[in-house]
CSV table of C-alpha atoms in Angstrom, one decimal:
chain,number,residue,atom,x,y,z
A,77,MET,CA,164.2,226.0,221.6
A,78,ARG,CA,166.3,228.5,219.8
A,79,HIS,CA,170.0,229.3,220.1
A,80,PHE,CA,171.7,232.2,218.5
A,81,HIS,CA,175.5,231.9,217.2
A,82,PHE,CA,176.6,235.4,216.3
A,83,PRO,CA,179.6,236.0,214.1
A,84,LYS,CA,182.2,238.9,214.3
A,85,PRO,CA,181.2,241.8,212.1
A,86,LEU,CA,182.4,241.8,208.5
A,87,VAL,CA,183.4,238.2,208.9
A,88,ALA,CA,181.5,235.4,207.3
A,89,CYS,CA,180.2,233.0,209.6
A,90,CYS,CA,178.5,229.9,209.6
A,91,ALA,CA,176.9,227.3,211.8
A,92,ILE,CA,179.2,224.6,213.1
A,93,ALA,CA,177.7,221.1,212.6
A,94,CYS,CA,179.3,218.4,214.8
A,95,ALA,CA,180.5,215.4,212.9
A,96,ALA,CA,179.3,212.4,214.4
A,97,VAL,CA,181.9,209.7,215.6
A,98,LEU,CA,180.9,206.1,215.1
A,99,GLN,CA,180.7,203.9,218.0
A,100,CYS,CA,180.6,200.0,217.0
A,101,LEU,CA,180.1,197.8,219.9
A,102,PRO,CA,181.0,194.2,219.6
A,103,CYS,CA,178.8,191.8,221.5
A,104,SER,CA,181.4,191.0,223.8
A,105,ALA,CA,181.5,194.6,225.0
A,106,GLN,CA,177.9,194.8,225.9
A,107,THR,CA,176.6,195.1,229.5
A,108,VAL,CA,174.3,192.1,230.8
A,109,GLU,CA,171.4,194.3,230.5
A,110,GLY,CA,172.3,195.5,226.9
A,111,THR,CA,173.0,198.6,225.0
A,112,THR,CA,171.3,202.0,225.8
A,113,TYR,CA,170.5,204.0,222.7
A,114,TYR,CA,168.3,207.0,221.7
A,115,LEU,CA,166.2,207.5,218.6
A,116,PRO,CA,166.8,210.9,216.9
A,117,GLN,CA,164.5,214.1,216.8
A,118,ALA,CA,164.7,216.6,214.1
A,119,LEU,CA,166.5,220.1,214.7
A,120,ALA,CA,166.2,222.8,212.1
A,121,ARG,CA,169.5,224.6,211.7
A,122,PHE,CA,168.5,228.0,209.8
A,123,THR,CA,171.2,230.1,208.1
A,124,VAL,CA,170.2,233.8,208.3
A,125,LYS,CA,171.7,235.7,205.9
A,126,VAL,CA,172.0,239.5,206.8
A,127,GLU,CA,173.4,242.3,204.6
A,128,LYS,CA,175.0,245.2,206.5
A,129,THR,CA,175.1,248.5,204.8
A,130,VAL,CA,177.3,251.3,206.1
A,131,TYR,CA,176.9,254.9,204.4
A,132,GLN,CA,179.7,257.5,205.1
A,133,PRO,CA,179.0,261.1,204.0
A,134,GLY,CA,181.3,262.9,201.7
A,135,LYS,CA,183.4,265.9,202.6
A,136,LEU,CA,181.5,268.1,200.2
A,137,ALA,CA,178.1,266.5,200.9
A,138,VAL,CA,176.5,269.8,201.8
A,139,TYR,CA,177.2,271.0,198.2
A,140,ALA,CA,175.7,268.1,196.3
A,141,ARG,CA,172.5,269.8,195.5
A,142,GLN,CA,174.1,272.9,194.4
A,143,TYR,CA,176.3,271.2,191.8
A,144,PHE,CA,174.7,267.9,191.0
A,145,LYS,CA,171.0,268.2,191.9
A,146,VAL,CA,171.4,265.4,194.4
A,147,ASP,CA,170.2,265.2,198.0
A,148,ALA,CA,173.2,263.5,199.6
A,149,PRO,CA,172.8,262.4,203.1
A,150,GLN,CA,175.0,264.3,205.6
A,151,GLN,CA,175.0,261.8,208.4
A,152,SER,CA,176.5,258.4,208.6
A,153,ALA,CA,174.3,255.4,208.9
A,154,THR,CA,174.3,251.5,209.5
A,155,THR,CA,171.4,249.4,208.3
A,156,TYR,CA,170.6,245.9,208.2
A,157,ARG,CA,168.4,243.7,206.1
A,158,LEU,CA,167.5,239.9,205.4
A,159,ILE,CA,168.7,238.8,202.1
A,160,GLY,CA,168.2,235.0,202.4
A,161,LEU,CA,167.3,232.1,204.5
A,162,ASP,CA,168.3,228.3,204.3
A,163,MET,CA,167.6,225.5,206.4
A,164,THR,CA,169.4,222.1,207.1
A,165,GLN,CA,168.0,219.2,209.2
A,166,VAL,CA,170.2,218.1,212.0
A,167,ALA,CA,169.6,215.0,214.3
A,168,VAL,CA,169.9,215.3,218.0
A,169,PRO,CA,169.0,212.6,220.6
A,170,ASP,CA,165.4,212.5,221.7
A,171,THR,CA,165.8,211.9,225.5
A,172,ALA,CA,162.2,210.8,225.7
A,173,LYS,CA,163.0,207.8,223.3
A,174,ARG,CA,165.7,206.2,225.3
A,175,PHE,CA,165.6,202.4,225.0
A,176,THR,CA,167.9,199.4,225.9
A,177,LEU,CA,168.7,196.7,223.4
A,178,THR,CA,169.0,193.4,224.9
A,179,ILE,CA,171.9,191.3,224.2
A,180,ASP,CA,171.7,187.6,224.8
A,181,ARG,CA,172.7,184.3,223.4
A,182,LYS,CA,169.4,183.6,221.9
A,183,HIS,CA,169.8,186.4,219.2
A,184,SER,CA,172.7,187.1,216.9
A,185,VAL,CA,173.4,190.7,217.4
A,186,ARG,CA,177.1,191.0,216.9
A,187,LYS,CA,177.5,194.9,216.5
A,188,VAL,CA,175.5,197.9,217.5
A,189,SER,CA,176.6,201.2,215.9
A,190,ARG,CA,175.6,204.4,217.3
A,191,ASP,CA,176.9,208.0,216.8
A,192,ARG,CA,178.9,209.8,219.5
A,193,VAL,CA,175.8,211.1,221.2
A,194,GLY,CA,174.0,207.6,221.4
A,195,VAL,CA,171.6,207.8,218.5
A,196,LEU,CA,171.2,204.2,217.0
A,197,LEU,CA,172.5,203.9,213.6
A,198,ALA,CA,172.7,200.2,212.6
A,199,ILE,CA,172.8,196.7,213.8
A,200,ASN,CA,175.2,194.2,212.4
A,201,ALA,CA,176.7,196.7,210.1
A,202,ASP,CA,179.6,199.1,210.1
A,203,VAL,CA,178.3,202.5,208.9
A,204,ARG,CA,179.2,206.2,209.2
A,205,PRO,CA,176.6,208.9,209.8
A,206,ASP,CA,175.8,211.4,207.0
A,207,ASP,CA,178.0,214.4,207.5
A,208,VAL,CA,176.0,217.6,207.9
A,209,SER,CA,178.6,220.2,206.4
A,210,PRO,CA,178.1,223.7,207.9
A,211,GLN,CA,177.2,226.4,205.5
A,212,THR,CA,180.0,228.5,204.9
A,213,PHE,CA,180.3,232.0,203.4
A,214,THR,CA,183.5,233.4,201.7
A,215,PRO,CA,183.3,237.0,201.1
A,216,ALA,CA,184.5,238.2,197.7
A,217,PRO,CA,187.7,240.2,197.5
A,218,ARG,CA,187.1,243.8,198.2
A,219,PRO,CA,189.0,246.3,196.0
A,220,ALA,CA,190.9,248.8,197.7
A,221,PRO,CA,188.9,252.0,198.4
A,222,LEU,CA,189.6,255.0,196.3
A,223,ASN,CA,191.3,258.1,198.0
A,224,PRO,CA,189.9,261.2,196.4
A,225,THR,CA,192.9,263.1,197.2
A,226,ASP,CA,195.0,261.1,194.8
A,227,TYR,CA,192.9,262.4,192.0
A,228,MET,CA,192.6,266.0,193.0
A,229,SER,CA,194.5,268.8,190.9
A,230,GLU,CA,196.9,271.2,192.5
A,231,ASP,CA,194.2,273.8,192.3
A,232,ILE,CA,191.8,271.8,194.3
A,233,LEU,CA,194.2,271.0,197.1
A,234,ASN,CA,195.1,274.4,197.5
A,235,ALA,CA,191.7,275.6,197.5
A,236,GLY,CA,191.3,278.3,200.6
A,237,SER,CA,187.8,277.2,201.6
A,238,MET,CA,185.5,274.1,201.4
A,239,ALA,CA,183.2,276.2,198.9
A,240,LYS,CA,186.1,276.8,196.6
A,241,MET,CA,187.1,273.1,196.8
A,242,ALA,CA,183.6,272.1,195.9
A,243,GLU,CA,183.5,274.4,193.0
A,244,LEU,CA,186.6,273.3,191.6
A,245,THR,CA,186.0,269.6,192.1
A,246,ALA,CA,182.8,269.9,190.5
A,247,ARG,CA,184.4,271.5,187.5
A,248,GLU,CA,186.9,268.9,187.4
A,249,ILE,CA,184.2,266.0,187.3
A,250,TYR,CA,182.2,267.8,184.4
A,251,ASP,CA,185.5,268.1,182.4
A,252,ILE,CA,186.1,264.3,182.9
A,253,ARG,CA,182.7,263.7,181.7
A,254,ASP,CA,183.2,265.9,178.7
A,255,SER,CA,186.5,264.0,178.0
A,256,ARG,CA,184.7,260.7,178.1
A,257,ASN,CA,182.0,261.8,175.8
A,258,ALA,CA,184.6,263.1,173.3
A,259,LEU,CA,186.2,259.6,173.3
A,260,ASN,CA,183.1,257.9,172.7
A,261,ARG,CA,182.3,259.8,169.8
A,262,GLY,CA,185.8,260.0,168.1
A,263,GLU,CA,186.0,263.7,168.8
A,264,ALA,CA,188.9,263.8,171.2
A,265,ASP,CA,192.2,265.7,170.4
A,266,PHE,CA,194.1,262.6,171.1
A,267,MET,CA,192.5,259.4,169.9
A,268,PRO,CA,193.5,255.9,171.0
A,269,LYS,CA,195.4,253.7,168.7
A,270,ASP,CA,193.1,250.7,169.1
A,271,GLY,CA,190.2,249.2,171.2
A,272,ALA,CA,192.2,248.2,174.1
A,273,GLN,CA,193.8,251.5,174.6
A,274,LEU,CA,190.3,253.2,174.2
A,275,LYS,CA,189.0,250.7,176.9
A,276,THR,CA,192.0,251.6,179.4
A,277,MET,CA,191.4,255.4,178.8
A,278,LEU,CA,187.7,255.1,179.6
A,279,ALA,CA,188.3,253.0,182.5
A,280,ASN,CA,190.9,255.5,183.9
A,281,LEU,CA,188.3,258.3,183.5
A,282,ASP,CA,185.5,256.5,185.3
A,283,THR,CA,187.8,255.7,188.2
A,284,GLN,CA,188.7,259.5,188.4
A,285,GLU,CA,185.0,260.5,188.3
A,286,ARG,CA,183.9,258.0,191.0
A,287,ALA,CA,186.9,259.1,193.3
A,288,LEU,CA,185.8,262.8,193.1
A,289,THR,CA,182.1,262.2,193.1
A,290,GLN,CA,182.2,260.5,196.3
A,291,LEU,CA,183.4,263.7,197.9
A,292,PHE,CA,179.7,264.8,197.3
A,293,GLU,CA,177.6,261.6,197.4
A,294,GLY,CA,179.7,259.8,200.0
A,295,THR,CA,180.6,256.0,200.2
A,296,THR,CA,178.4,252.9,200.7
A,297,THR,CA,179.9,249.7,201.9
A,298,ARG,CA,178.0,246.5,202.0
A,299,ASP,CA,178.9,243.3,203.9
A,300,THR,CA,177.1,240.0,204.4
A,301,ALA,CA,176.9,237.9,207.5
A,302,TRP,CA,175.6,234.4,207.9
A,303,VAL,CA,174.0,233.6,211.3
A,304,SER,CA,173.0,230.2,212.6
A,305,VAL,CA,169.9,229.9,214.3
A,306,ASP,CA,168.7,226.4,215.7
A,307,TYR,CA,165.0,225.7,216.4
A,308,LEU,CA,163.7,222.5,217.8
A,309,PRO,CA,160.1,222.1,216.7
A,310,ARG,CA,158.0,220.2,219.4
A,311,THR,CA,154.4,221.2,218.7
A,312,GLU,CA,152.3,222.8,216.0
A,313,GLY,CA,151.9,226.5,216.4
A,314,ARG,CA,153.8,229.8,215.9
A,315,GLU,CA,156.5,231.3,217.8
A,316,VAL,CA,159.4,233.7,217.3
A,317,LEU,CA,162.2,232.6,215.6
A,318,PHE,CA,164.6,235.6,215.7
A,319,ARG,CA,164.3,239.5,215.6
A,320,LEU,CA,165.9,241.5,213.2
A,321,SER,CA,166.3,245.4,213.7
A,322,ARG,CA,167.0,247.8,210.6
A,323,TRP,CA,169.3,249.6,212.7
A,324,LEU,CA,170.9,247.0,215.1
A,325,GLY,CA,170.9,243.8,213.1
A,326,LEU,CA,170.0,240.7,214.9
A,327,VAL,CA,168.9,241.1,218.4
A,328,ASP,CA,167.6,238.8,221.2
A,329,ASN,CA,164.0,237.3,221.1
A,330,ASP,CA,162.9,239.5,223.9
A,331,ASP,CA,164.3,242.6,222.4
A,332,LEU,CA,161.4,244.7,221.0
A,333,ALA,CA,163.9,246.9,219.0
A,334,GLY,CA,163.7,244.0,216.4
A,335,GLU,CA,161.1,243.0,214.0
A,336,PRO,CA,159.9,239.5,214.9
A,337,TYR,CA,160.3,236.6,212.3
A,338,TYR,CA,158.0,233.9,213.1
A,339,VAL,CA,158.3,230.2,212.5
A,340,ASP,CA,154.8,228.5,211.9
A,341,VAL,CA,154.9,224.7,212.4
A,342,ARG,CA,152.3,222.4,210.8
A,343,ASP,CA,152.2,218.6,210.9
A,344,ASN,CA,151.2,217.1,207.7
A,345,HIS,CA,150.4,213.8,209.7
A,346,THR,CA,152.1,211.4,207.1
A,347,ALA,CA,153.0,208.9,209.9
A,348,SER,CA,150.7,206.1,210.2
A,349,VAL,CA,151.0,202.6,211.9
A,350,ALA,CA,148.7,199.7,212.1
A,351,THR,CA,146.8,199.0,215.1
A,352,PRO,CA,148.1,195.9,216.9
A,353,ALA,CA,145.7,193.2,217.5
A,354,ASP,CA,144.9,191.8,220.8
A,355,ASP,CA,147.3,189.0,220.9
A,356,GLU,CA,150.1,191.3,219.7
A,357,LYS,CA,149.6,193.5,222.7
A,358,LYS,CA,150.5,190.7,225.0
A,359,LYS,CA,154.3,190.6,226.1
A,360,ASP,CA,156.3,189.7,223.0
A,361,LYS,CA,159.0,186.9,223.8
A,362,ASN,CA,161.1,188.3,221.0
A,363,ASP,CA,160.9,192.0,222.3
A,364,ILE,CA,164.5,192.8,222.5
A,365,GLY,CA,164.1,196.3,223.0
A,366,LEU,CA,164.4,197.5,219.5
A,367,ARG,CA,162.6,200.5,218.3
A,368,VAL,CA,162.7,202.4,215.1
A,369,SER,CA,161.0,205.7,214.2
A,370,VAL,CA,158.1,206.5,211.6
A,371,PRO,CA,158.5,210.1,211.2
A,372,SER,CA,156.0,212.6,210.0
A,373,LYS,CA,156.4,215.3,207.3
A,374,ILE,CA,156.2,218.8,208.9
A,375,THR,CA,156.1,222.2,207.2
A,376,LEU,CA,158.0,225.2,208.8
A,377,THR,CA,156.8,228.7,207.3
A,378,VAL,CA,159.1,231.6,208.3
A,379,GLY,CA,158.0,235.3,207.9
A,380,THR,CA,157.0,238.4,209.4
A,381,ALA,CA,153.3,239.2,210.6
A,382,GLY,CA,152.6,240.3,207.1
A,383,GLU,CA,155.0,238.4,204.7
A,384,THR,CA,156.2,234.9,204.1
A,385,VAL,CA,159.9,234.7,203.7
A,386,ASP,CA,160.2,230.9,202.9
A,387,ARG,CA,158.8,227.5,203.5
A,388,PHE,CA,160.9,224.3,204.4
A,389,GLU,CA,159.7,220.6,204.8
A,390,LEU,CA,161.4,218.0,206.8
A,391,MET,CA,160.8,214.5,208.2
A,392,ALA,CA,160.4,214.9,211.9
A,393,PRO,CA,160.5,211.8,214.2
A,394,GLN,CA,159.2,213.7,217.1
A,395,PHE,CA,155.8,214.3,215.2
A,396,GLY,CA,155.7,210.7,214.1
A,397,VAL,CA,155.2,207.3,215.9
A,398,VAL,CA,157.7,204.5,217.2
A,399,GLU,CA,157.5,201.0,216.0
A,400,LYS,CA,158.8,198.1,217.7
A,401,LEU,CA,161.1,195.5,215.7
A,402,SER,CA,160.8,191.8,216.7
A,403,GLY,CA,164.0,190.0,218.0
A,404,ALA,CA,163.1,187.2,215.5
A,405,LEU,CA,164.9,189.2,212.8
A,406,PHE,CA,168.0,188.4,214.7
A,407,GLY,CA,168.1,184.6,215.1
A,408,LYS,CA,170.9,182.2,215.8
A,409,LYS,CA,171.0,180.7,212.1
A,410,GLN,CA,169.8,183.6,210.2
A,411,SER,CA,170.2,187.1,211.3
A,412,SER,CA,169.7,190.5,209.7
A,413,ARG,CA,171.6,193.7,208.8
A,414,LEU,CA,169.5,196.8,209.8
A,415,LEU,CA,170.4,200.3,208.7
A,416,LEU,CA,168.5,203.3,210.0
A,417,ASP,CA,168.2,206.8,208.4
A,418,PRO,CA,170.6,209.0,210.9
A,419,LEU,CA,168.4,212.0,210.5
A,420,THR,CA,165.1,210.3,211.4
A,421,GLY,CA,165.7,206.9,212.9
A,422,ALA,CA,163.6,205.3,210.2
A,423,ILE,CA,164.4,202.0,208.5
A,424,ARG,CA,166.7,202.6,205.6
A,425,SER,CA,167.2,198.9,204.8
A,426,ILE,CA,166.9,195.4,206.2
A,427,ASP,CA,168.9,192.6,204.7
A,428,ALA,CA,169.2,188.9,205.7
A,429,ILE,CA,172.5,187.4,206.5
A,430,GLU,CA,173.7,184.0,207.3
A,431,VAL,CA,175.2,183.3,210.6
A,432,LYS,CA,178.6,181.8,210.6
């Protein structure tokens, strides 16, 4: 299962992770049947980092080979490429693992903590789920683009043809280079008084050269976008995670214009549970409907048909097993405080508490 969240162009984007709101239900607030809850399953939230490059040809691009021995493209182009990939684990309720916790006078269960979507977090404890902060991207401030007209001499501006303008502009660029070389060698007619002044003069010459050179070589602008792609692993195997086109960027998974990037799921089979004895298979009088997860470690490998981009590991409850906890842990005289891992539903800690 995959969901795409596309950002607006040139705007950093990020995936929006929902902060869980704690629901602490006292015993008096439970129904006769008890409290319904879910165990979680692991969702992989990928942050796909895509660089967009926009090329605009220069006004004098056709003369670049003649004056600078450079083959400058004469057509504008926009291209995309993958520059990074991150993954964050997010917990979502597993609807196949829905249970009801029995609340009665035989057991001391005073508080049941769930998140806002009903995933069990703790018993007899106030907890807050771990916040899954979305990855955010803040673009660096972009300097104002150079305007070549601001650096043209009167002769260049008054040139009667594009060919004449190219000739005069090329001559101006070579004059700027000669002046910079003279300063570096200490041979300029007017040498700076100190190092700071020299640095300023060289910077001004560099700016002039860049502004005029882009008339021939054009301009290239790069922007980075972060796109969130959610993937819910269910079984082992490989499937398309997303598609990226060099000319269109991220496209739909069924759009063959984009190159497919696959996610390959492998279960490491780290979850194990003891086989219950025959007498344990009988109905447990202390079964209050309390279940916890024993997750299994899985490996997600993302890449194209011929290249691996990255590998990620996570503990996935949906590949593990479910264990039953006895209601004897929550007796009338001595009870327990149970904390679960909000991402996996596994036991984080169990502490004995006195019942007052």
